[in-house]
């Protein structure tokens, strides 16, 4: 326990922060640039999933703190939107640079609090940096097109305006990167953000807010990047129903996303939904199996199966099924499981006891439904929330394989024809990430065609997880349809305006309509 506290104190000291850590002392969970003390002290304890022991606690935002944060964010919007976009980009550039300075300690903190291995923790911070860089370039490219008007001496074009306060609700599994996907884009688009992170990962959020504050202080700005930490059922609920928030970007489970969609659309607010996945890989008879097995391992076991893009379903052509399963059964025992900050460890813990219980319950259901456990299938008896990576031979009708269990459980199916594999692949409610391993041009193109994968992400000879930020990220069906990060995802953070200017002396109407007094 004292080692852990010592570690986290060192992390924060590396960040140049003077946070009070420890169970008895408290950090604040609401910030607009200035930290806000709530009227009511409700403590949230952050637990180290590798040991089950507390790391530190923060004081959550209450209603009054929420109100202060939202008021500040709304006020800041009216000035921030007037800063020219390339200048907003310069500030985001500084944020990226500050994240470069703190990449190592912030990455370690991500691993400590969330449980992903050190290189993935660092990767998450790198993703934040990449997003900042992307947003800087974007700040000079918030283009709208010009259209040809059907009327003489008329000009028509589209332009994009800042939207307002963006509510960013994030999941535990990408505790900092998903914030950056949203906040970096929103900032160059002229919006302010209020971030409600997962209650499983409050310390990483506090650290990121401190990093933002350092940058914004230099420019004498507050209220652009804001934080409210508190329970979903109170703070989250207020945010999704708040008419001052024209856009809620929500990352989390499909069940919660459905509720967010209903709440925001009831008030004609918008939402970006990044929800659950049930991702699959198809391996054809001619696939490069060395490549496929390596990709399957990372996608199924990496982050202990706690990525939205984690591989959950594997469709193997019947001619190579035994060979691939054999190789996986050989590889799984050599995966080192343990403290994610220790060298050589490839799989850390699940995030909390609830996640372990969900894993255990899923395995009971799998057995009852006729799934055969080929490897793993139990919790690991050691402190913390560790489970075995698990391989299940699945009959085609296995109901559990239709659900997202947020744990390292891989369902293996066999298929005979590509048509059959694609049909099974697309038969679930979720539509996030997908991949095919094949050496056949026809099979690859078929998979990528509109007769192929129905997911938002479709890869060839690459696993389902580990997307780059340059593309738009998101999924279809019950994954929610949202798009974040690269490409033109920025458009969701702005409002579109179509403008027509008559610079002639006539007033012609569109479609040749005549409306003239006799
Ligand atoms: P979760 O749905 O339990 O929580 C997500 C967030 O919603 C948390 O911040 C939580 O506090 C908040 N919340 C809870 N109740 C709320 C309410 N009433 N109003 C507003 N907010 C509320 O999800 P989780 O367990 O943190 O994360 C795992 C899930 O997230 C998985 O389903 C995973 O697939 C999904 N996910 C999706 C993506 C994606 O890009 N598609 C990325 C990461 C995670």
XYZ file of C-alpha atoms and ligand atoms in Angstrom:
562
model
C 0.000 0.000 0.000
C 2.643 2.524 0.990
C 4.665 1.562 -2.116
C 1.705 2.351 -4.297
C 1.156 5.686 -2.624
C 4.803 6.447 -2.984
C 4.583 5.553 -6.679
C 1.606 7.726 -7.384
C 3.067 10.629 -5.446
C 6.135 10.317 -7.618
C 3.976 10.292 -10.754
C 2.252 13.455 -9.725
C 5.483 15.077 -8.645
C 6.869 14.231 -12.099
C 3.887 16.039 -13.513
C 4.884 19.051 -11.445
C 1.593 18.799 -9.593
C 1.011 19.302 -5.920
C -1.868 16.989 -5.393
C -2.603 15.673 -1.995
C -2.715 11.946 -2.236
C -3.752 9.297 0.174
C -6.981 8.003 1.483
C -7.473 10.595 4.165
C -6.482 13.575 2.067
C -8.553 14.801 -0.801
C -8.235 16.148 -4.316
C -11.028 17.997 -6.008
C -13.062 16.620 -8.876
C -14.334 19.811 -10.491
C -12.283 22.353 -12.383
C -12.681 25.158 -14.879
C -9.052 26.179 -14.724
C -9.616 26.912 -11.049
C -10.409 23.920 -8.824
C -13.844 24.069 -7.212
C -14.523 22.793 -3.717
C -17.987 21.227 -3.433
C -20.379 22.090 -0.619
C -20.893 18.404 0.126
C -17.850 16.154 0.580
C -18.447 12.918 -1.306
C -15.290 10.900 -1.614
C -14.406 8.703 -4.585
C -11.624 6.209 -3.988
C -9.525 5.151 -6.948
C -8.568 1.484 -6.729
C -5.467 -0.128 -8.196
C -6.894 -3.085 -10.161
C -3.615 -4.996 -9.854
C -3.845 -5.152 -6.075
C -7.419 -4.228 -5.188
C -5.975 -1.582 -2.886
C -6.868 2.095 -2.830
C -4.501 4.494 -4.585
C -5.967 7.831 -3.592
C -9.287 9.574 -3.262
C -10.861 12.661 -4.745
C -13.864 14.699 -3.700
C -16.593 14.407 -6.320
C -18.467 17.302 -7.843
C -21.853 18.010 -6.267
C -24.748 19.873 -7.914
C -23.317 23.265 -6.985
C -19.883 22.412 -8.389
C -21.478 21.075 -11.578
C -23.377 24.316 -11.938
C -20.225 26.404 -11.513
C -18.396 24.341 -14.104
C -21.201 24.488 -16.657
C -21.685 28.222 -16.158
C -17.963 28.805 -16.686
C -17.893 26.599 -19.801
C -20.878 28.394 -21.311
C -19.347 31.810 -20.549
C -15.969 30.804 -21.955
C -17.608 29.676 -25.196
C -18.647 33.217 -26.053
C -15.002 34.382 -25.971
C -13.236 31.210 -27.163
C -15.317 31.059 -30.368
C -14.049 34.556 -31.239
C -10.413 33.438 -31.136
C -9.442 32.692 -34.779
C -9.292 28.951 -35.387
C -5.556 28.861 -36.268
C -4.833 30.631 -32.965
C -6.948 28.064 -31.161
C -4.821 25.508 -32.974
C -1.644 27.101 -31.595
C -2.936 26.571 -28.067
C -3.769 22.945 -28.858
C -0.215 22.627 -30.225
C 1.077 23.708 -26.807
C -1.167 21.145 -25.165
C 0.360 18.459 -27.392
C 3.848 19.641 -26.430
C 2.982 19.580 -22.736
C 1.697 16.023 -23.159
C 5.011 15.103 -24.782
C 6.794 16.333 -21.655
C 4.541 14.267 -19.384
C 4.101 11.224 -21.607
C 6.019 8.852 -19.355
C 4.423 9.668 -15.973
C 0.938 10.050 -17.416
C 1.312 6.734 -19.249
C 2.388 5.083 -15.994
C -0.569 6.570 -14.192
C -2.923 5.182 -16.856
C -1.426 1.719 -16.291
C -1.596 2.028 -12.524
C -5.205 3.171 -12.375
C -6.754 1.330 -15.329
C -4.531 -1.757 -15.514
C -3.338 -1.738 -19.132
C 0.308 -2.629 -19.697
C 2.941 0.093 -19.676
C 3.459 0.286 -23.442
C -0.298 0.614 -23.939
C -0.447 3.329 -21.276
C 2.254 5.206 -23.159
C 0.442 4.484 -26.426
C -2.646 6.138 -25.043
C -0.769 9.328 -24.273
C 0.832 9.165 -27.731
C -2.679 9.017 -29.147
C -3.500 12.238 -27.278
C -0.395 13.863 -28.763
C -1.317 12.635 -32.251
C -4.805 14.047 -31.825
C -3.409 17.434 -30.829
C -1.146 17.457 -33.894
C -4.045 16.475 -36.112
C -6.226 19.207 -34.622
C -3.528 21.857 -35.155
C -3.520 21.116 -38.898
C -7.280 20.964 -38.925
C -7.522 24.429 -37.389
C -6.620 25.828 -40.814
C -8.865 23.431 -42.710
C -12.387 23.822 -41.340
C -13.594 24.165 -44.893
C -17.038 24.547 -46.353
C -17.683 24.082 -50.089
C -18.993 26.661 -52.581
C -21.928 25.551 -54.747
C -23.021 26.746 -58.160
C -26.233 28.720 -57.727
C -29.033 28.141 -60.241
C -29.804 31.877 -60.036
C -27.882 34.558 -61.883
C -25.571 36.754 -59.771
C -26.018 34.604 -56.706
C -23.334 32.929 -54.679
C -23.946 29.959 -52.421
C -21.625 28.374 -49.913
C -21.499 26.426 -46.674
C -19.673 27.487 -43.560
C -19.110 25.891 -40.172
C -19.610 27.673 -36.856
C -18.641 26.647 -33.335
C -21.398 24.723 -31.583
C -21.159 25.483 -27.852
C -20.354 23.419 -24.783
C -19.564 19.792 -25.611
C -20.207 17.269 -22.826
C -17.625 14.493 -22.995
C -18.523 11.327 -21.063
C -15.802 8.699 -21.205
C -15.403 5.019 -20.356
C -12.762 3.555 -18.054
C -10.870 1.616 -20.705
C -9.385 4.566 -22.575
C -9.264 6.948 -19.636
C -7.373 9.743 -21.419
C -7.192 9.116 -25.201
C -10.934 9.372 -25.798
C -11.002 12.714 -23.997
C -8.327 13.943 -26.425
C -10.244 12.660 -29.467
C -13.049 14.953 -28.394
C -11.363 17.834 -26.630
C -8.654 18.532 -29.232
C -11.191 18.659 -32.063
C -13.761 20.590 -30.062
C -11.148 23.169 -29.044
C -10.030 23.991 -32.590
C -13.682 24.035 -33.660
C -14.276 26.822 -31.107
C -16.190 24.772 -28.532
C -15.551 24.417 -24.845
C -15.706 20.977 -23.225
C -16.901 19.628 -19.903
C -15.435 16.186 -19.234
C -17.089 13.591 -17.044
C -14.630 10.709 -16.833
C -15.359 7.206 -15.600
C -15.488 6.865 -11.830
C -12.974 4.001 -12.182
C -10.274 6.359 -13.454
C -10.559 9.760 -11.745
C -6.849 10.304 -11.109
C -5.835 10.228 -14.761
C -8.540 12.813 -15.435
C -7.276 15.035 -12.627
C -3.747 14.787 -14.041
C -4.878 15.685 -17.580
C -6.837 18.652 -16.274
C -3.710 19.902 -14.497
C -1.784 19.631 -17.764
C -4.515 21.631 -19.545
C -4.484 24.235 -16.783
C -0.735 24.785 -17.197
C -1.225 25.598 -20.868
C -4.350 27.702 -20.487
C -2.868 29.733 -17.634
C -0.143 30.969 -19.979
C -2.884 32.443 -22.147
C -4.953 33.690 -19.244
C -7.829 31.464 -20.293
C -10.226 29.487 -18.109
C -13.351 27.515 -18.923
C -12.190 26.011 -22.236
C -11.250 22.581 -20.835
C -13.349 21.685 -17.799
C -13.759 18.670 -15.546
C -16.571 17.286 -13.398
C -16.014 13.973 -11.675
C -19.054 12.322 -10.191
C -21.461 9.424 -10.544
C -23.135 8.832 -13.903
C -26.547 8.740 -12.277
C -26.167 12.283 -10.899
C -23.475 14.294 -12.719
C -23.777 12.323 -15.983
C -27.546 12.506 -15.885
C -27.481 16.285 -15.364
C -25.142 16.718 -18.283
C -27.108 14.689 -20.813
C -30.282 16.575 -19.901
C -28.666 20.013 -19.784
C -29.960 22.331 -22.538
C -26.666 24.279 -22.356
C -24.946 21.246 -23.853
C -25.804 21.030 -27.571
C -23.599 17.968 -28.066
C -22.905 15.030 -25.768
C -20.093 12.780 -26.892
C -20.655 9.546 -25.021
C -18.326 6.556 -24.885
C -19.543 3.548 -22.956
C -21.846 0.564 -22.971
C -24.700 0.174 -25.429
C -27.239 0.082 -22.604
C -26.093 3.446 -21.290
C -25.694 4.869 -24.792
C -29.311 4.076 -25.584
C -30.339 6.106 -22.552
C -28.033 8.999 -23.553
C -29.465 8.976 -27.100
C -33.005 9.172 -25.764
C -32.227 11.933 -23.264
C -30.338 14.134 -25.735
C -32.750 13.695 -28.634
C -35.728 14.441 -26.388
C -34.356 17.971 -26.042
C -33.113 18.060 -29.681
C -29.533 17.917 -28.509
C -27.031 15.931 -30.514
C -24.992 12.966 -29.455
C -21.928 11.149 -30.704
C -22.239 7.567 -29.509
C -19.235 5.243 -29.247
C -20.708 2.105 -27.727
C -20.058 -1.584 -27.357
C -18.487 -3.793 -30.005
C -18.517 -7.504 -30.779
C -15.602 -7.614 -33.116
C -14.600 -10.488 -35.337
C -11.838 -11.814 -37.570
C -12.402 -14.155 -40.508
C -9.401 -16.331 -41.424
C -9.595 -17.867 -44.887
C -7.996 -21.146 -45.989
C -5.138 -19.371 -47.804
C -4.343 -16.838 -45.039
C -0.831 -16.181 -43.745
C -1.350 -17.944 -40.427
C 1.767 -16.530 -38.769
C 0.377 -13.064 -39.299
C -3.126 -14.093 -38.310
C -2.137 -15.788 -35.032
C -0.042 -12.797 -33.913
C -2.900 -10.426 -34.676
C -5.460 -12.657 -32.949
C -3.346 -12.787 -29.791
C -2.971 -9.027 -29.493
C -6.606 -8.336 -30.358
C -8.065 -10.987 -28.027
C -5.726 -10.773 -25.030
C -4.369 -7.203 -25.238
C -5.801 -4.816 -22.609
C -7.269 -7.997 -21.038
C -10.038 -7.932 -23.646
C -11.149 -4.501 -22.434
C -10.947 -2.581 -25.685
C -14.124 -1.679 -27.491
C -12.317 -3.182 -30.506
C -11.100 -6.347 -28.720
C -11.461 -9.511 -30.742
C -14.371 -11.568 -29.428
C -15.368 -13.825 -32.350
C -13.012 -15.770 -34.591
C -14.280 -17.429 -37.781
C -11.863 -20.067 -39.064
C -12.162 -21.883 -42.354
C -12.695 -25.567 -41.550
C -9.490 -26.569 -43.369
C -7.238 -24.533 -41.066
C -9.346 -24.407 -37.877
C -7.482 -27.117 -35.958
C -4.130 -25.669 -36.936
C -5.018 -22.132 -35.780
C -6.616 -23.336 -32.549
C -3.542 -25.506 -31.918
C -1.257 -22.525 -32.323
C -3.402 -20.383 -30.038
C -3.437 -23.108 -27.391
C 0.342 -23.136 -27.551
C 0.666 -19.357 -27.382
C -1.850 -18.585 -24.606
C 0.120 -20.234 -21.752
C 3.171 -18.126 -22.609
C 1.333 -14.844 -22.056
C 2.710 -13.323 -18.879
C -0.113 -12.067 -16.681
C 0.570 -9.690 -13.816
C 1.249 -6.155 -12.716
C 0.920 -4.094 -15.909
C 3.876 -1.917 -14.906
C 6.224 -4.911 -14.669
C 8.495 -5.646 -17.601
C 7.449 -8.534 -19.801
C 3.831 -8.558 -18.630
C 1.415 -8.755 -21.575
C -1.890 -8.918 -19.745
C -2.972 -6.970 -16.704
C -6.117 -7.203 -14.579
C -9.743 -6.431 -15.289
C -10.810 -3.049 -14.010
C -12.822 -4.032 -10.927
C -14.696 -6.779 -9.090
C -17.862 -6.213 -11.130
C -15.887 -6.992 -14.287
C -14.581 -10.217 -12.721
C -18.121 -11.180 -11.697
C -19.360 -10.504 -15.256
C -16.571 -12.740 -16.618
C -17.452 -15.556 -14.203
C -21.172 -15.250 -14.991
C -20.460 -15.245 -18.743
C -18.473 -18.479 -18.415
C -21.270 -20.160 -16.517
C -23.707 -19.173 -19.263
C -21.287 -20.287 -21.989
C -20.985 -23.736 -20.411
C -24.760 -23.989 -19.975
C -25.290 -23.037 -23.616
C -22.943 -25.736 -24.951
C -19.713 -23.765 -25.384
C -16.573 -25.810 -24.819
C -13.821 -24.095 -22.811
C -10.575 -24.930 -24.604
C -8.335 -22.737 -22.467
C -8.672 -20.661 -19.295
C -12.096 -20.027 -17.891
C -11.355 -19.053 -14.333
C -10.313 -16.195 -12.125
C -6.706 -16.111 -11.011
C -6.222 -16.462 -7.281
C -4.090 -13.471 -6.418
C -4.839 -9.986 -5.153
C -6.423 -7.692 -7.712
C -8.890 -8.486 -10.460
C -7.108 -11.048 -12.604
C -8.743 -13.632 -14.846
C -7.455 -16.180 -17.327
C -7.585 -15.386 -21.017
C -10.104 -17.821 -22.362
C -10.763 -19.663 -25.619
C -14.189 -21.156 -26.249
C -15.142 -23.526 -29.056
C -18.541 -22.129 -29.949
C -21.471 -23.833 -31.623
C -22.983 -21.478 -34.253
C -26.017 -20.694 -32.087
C -24.110 -19.787 -28.869
C -26.172 -16.928 -27.410
C -23.386 -15.520 -25.211
C -21.289 -14.824 -28.307
C -23.887 -12.269 -29.360
C -23.167 -10.151 -26.278
C -20.168 -8.037 -25.411
C -18.539 -9.426 -22.258
C -15.800 -6.930 -21.457
C -13.148 -9.565 -20.711
C -10.624 -11.726 -22.607
C -13.034 -14.381 -23.882
C -12.530 -15.503 -27.480
C -15.248 -17.513 -29.255
C -14.009 -19.736 -32.095
C -16.371 -20.764 -34.898
C -15.742 -22.851 -38.001
C -17.118 -22.059 -41.432
C -17.219 -23.647 -44.867
C -17.878 -20.796 -47.335
C -17.045 -17.090 -47.228
C -20.737 -16.284 -47.684
C -21.495 -18.230 -44.527
C -18.643 -16.564 -42.605
C -19.773 -13.063 -43.588
C -23.380 -13.860 -42.701
C -22.353 -15.100 -39.228
C -19.995 -12.157 -38.856
C -22.770 -9.645 -39.532
C -25.447 -11.440 -37.531
C -24.823 -9.634 -34.221
C -26.315 -6.340 -33.012
C -22.989 -4.507 -32.727
C -20.969 -3.148 -35.658
C -17.647 -1.704 -34.546
C -14.484 -3.404 -35.841
C -13.838 -6.323 -38.192
C -11.013 -7.952 -40.102
C -10.215 -10.637 -42.619
C -6.942 -12.526 -42.951
C -6.557 -13.720 -46.494
C -4.154 -13.810 -49.424
C -7.079 -13.721 -51.849
C -7.795 -10.399 -53.522
C -11.355 -11.480 -54.178
C -12.028 -12.427 -50.569
C -10.446 -9.186 -49.302
C -12.414 -6.987 -51.670
C -15.620 -8.892 -51.006
C -15.129 -8.323 -47.266
C -14.620 -4.586 -47.828
C -17.541 -4.254 -50.246
C -21.128 -3.414 -49.337
C -21.793 -7.161 -49.450
C -19.093 -7.649 -46.846
C -18.508 -6.409 -43.295
C -21.245 -4.185 -41.881
C -18.890 -2.552 -39.361
C -17.522 0.985 -39.079
C -13.982 -0.414 -39.255
C -12.947 -3.154 -41.699
C -9.330 -4.312 -41.973
C -7.390 -6.716 -44.167
C -4.500 -8.643 -42.618
C -4.618 -6.420 -39.511
C -6.408 -7.263 -36.253
C -9.540 -5.553 -34.996
C -7.899 -3.346 -32.371
C -5.323 -0.575 -32.498
C -6.753 2.036 -34.860
C -4.772 5.074 -36.004
C -6.229 8.510 -35.290
C -6.162 9.666 -38.930
C -9.319 7.749 -39.808
C -12.798 8.409 -38.465
C -13.367 5.984 -35.584
C -16.734 4.461 -34.734
C -19.242 1.765 -35.497
C -22.672 0.974 -36.836
C -25.856 -0.610 -35.435
C -25.838 -0.802 -31.621
C -22.313 0.623 -31.536
C -24.156 3.888 -32.033
C -23.099 5.309 -35.417
C -20.794 7.990 -33.984
C -17.489 8.989 -35.530
C -14.591 10.563 -33.671
C -10.895 11.419 -34.198
C -9.689 11.824 -37.798
C -11.061 12.336 -41.301
C -14.070 14.691 -41.208
C -15.236 13.702 -37.701
C -14.722 17.383 -36.745
C -18.001 18.253 -38.487
C -19.966 16.814 -35.569
C -18.462 19.495 -33.299
C -19.674 22.421 -35.419
C -22.923 23.684 -36.839
C -23.347 23.966 -40.585
C -24.743 27.060 -42.219
C -25.728 27.363 -45.875
C -25.467 30.930 -47.129
C -26.819 32.409 -50.365
C -25.934 35.935 -51.430
C -27.740 37.850 -54.163
C -25.314 40.418 -55.582
C -27.548 41.378 -58.559
C -30.489 43.746 -58.863
C -33.162 41.076 -59.551
C -34.922 38.760 -57.121
C -35.265 35.449 -58.986
C -36.825 32.601 -56.970
C -35.441 29.081 -56.890
C -37.031 26.381 -59.065
C -38.350 29.131 -61.396
C -41.199 29.971 -59.016
C -42.976 33.244 -59.907
C -44.473 35.385 -57.171
C -45.196 38.807 -58.546
C -47.938 41.332 -57.980
C -50.092 41.918 -61.146
P -20.325 2.480 -18.882
O -21.455 2.556 -19.862
O -20.545 1.741 -17.622
O -19.869 3.962 -18.459
C -19.466 4.903 -19.410
C -19.601 6.291 -18.825
O -20.981 6.595 -18.666
C -18.965 6.472 -17.444
O -18.296 7.710 -17.385
C -20.175 6.458 -16.530
O -19.953 7.146 -15.318
C -21.160 7.197 -17.404
N -22.578 7.088 -17.003
C -23.164 6.126 -16.263
N -24.482 6.418 -16.085
C -24.721 7.557 -16.763
C -25.881 8.359 -16.968
N -27.071 8.037 -16.438
N -25.764 9.468 -17.721
C -24.584 9.803 -18.276
N -23.455 9.105 -18.093
C -23.514 7.984 -17.356
O -19.058 1.882 -19.685
P -17.633 1.424 -19.120
O -17.787 0.150 -18.363
O -16.927 2.563 -18.477
O -16.865 1.133 -20.490
C -16.952 -0.045 -21.215
C -17.910 0.094 -22.387
O -17.524 1.200 -23.211
C -17.861 -1.102 -23.312
O -19.170 -1.419 -23.712
C -17.024 -0.622 -24.483
O -17.243 -1.325 -25.683
C -17.458 0.803 -24.572
N -16.472 1.593 -25.287
C -16.750 1.948 -26.579
C -15.807 2.650 -27.309
C -16.082 3.023 -28.735
O -15.358 3.864 -29.247
N -17.066 2.450 -29.396
C -14.591 3.016 -26.718
C -14.352 2.649 -25.390
C -15.301 1.938 -24.686
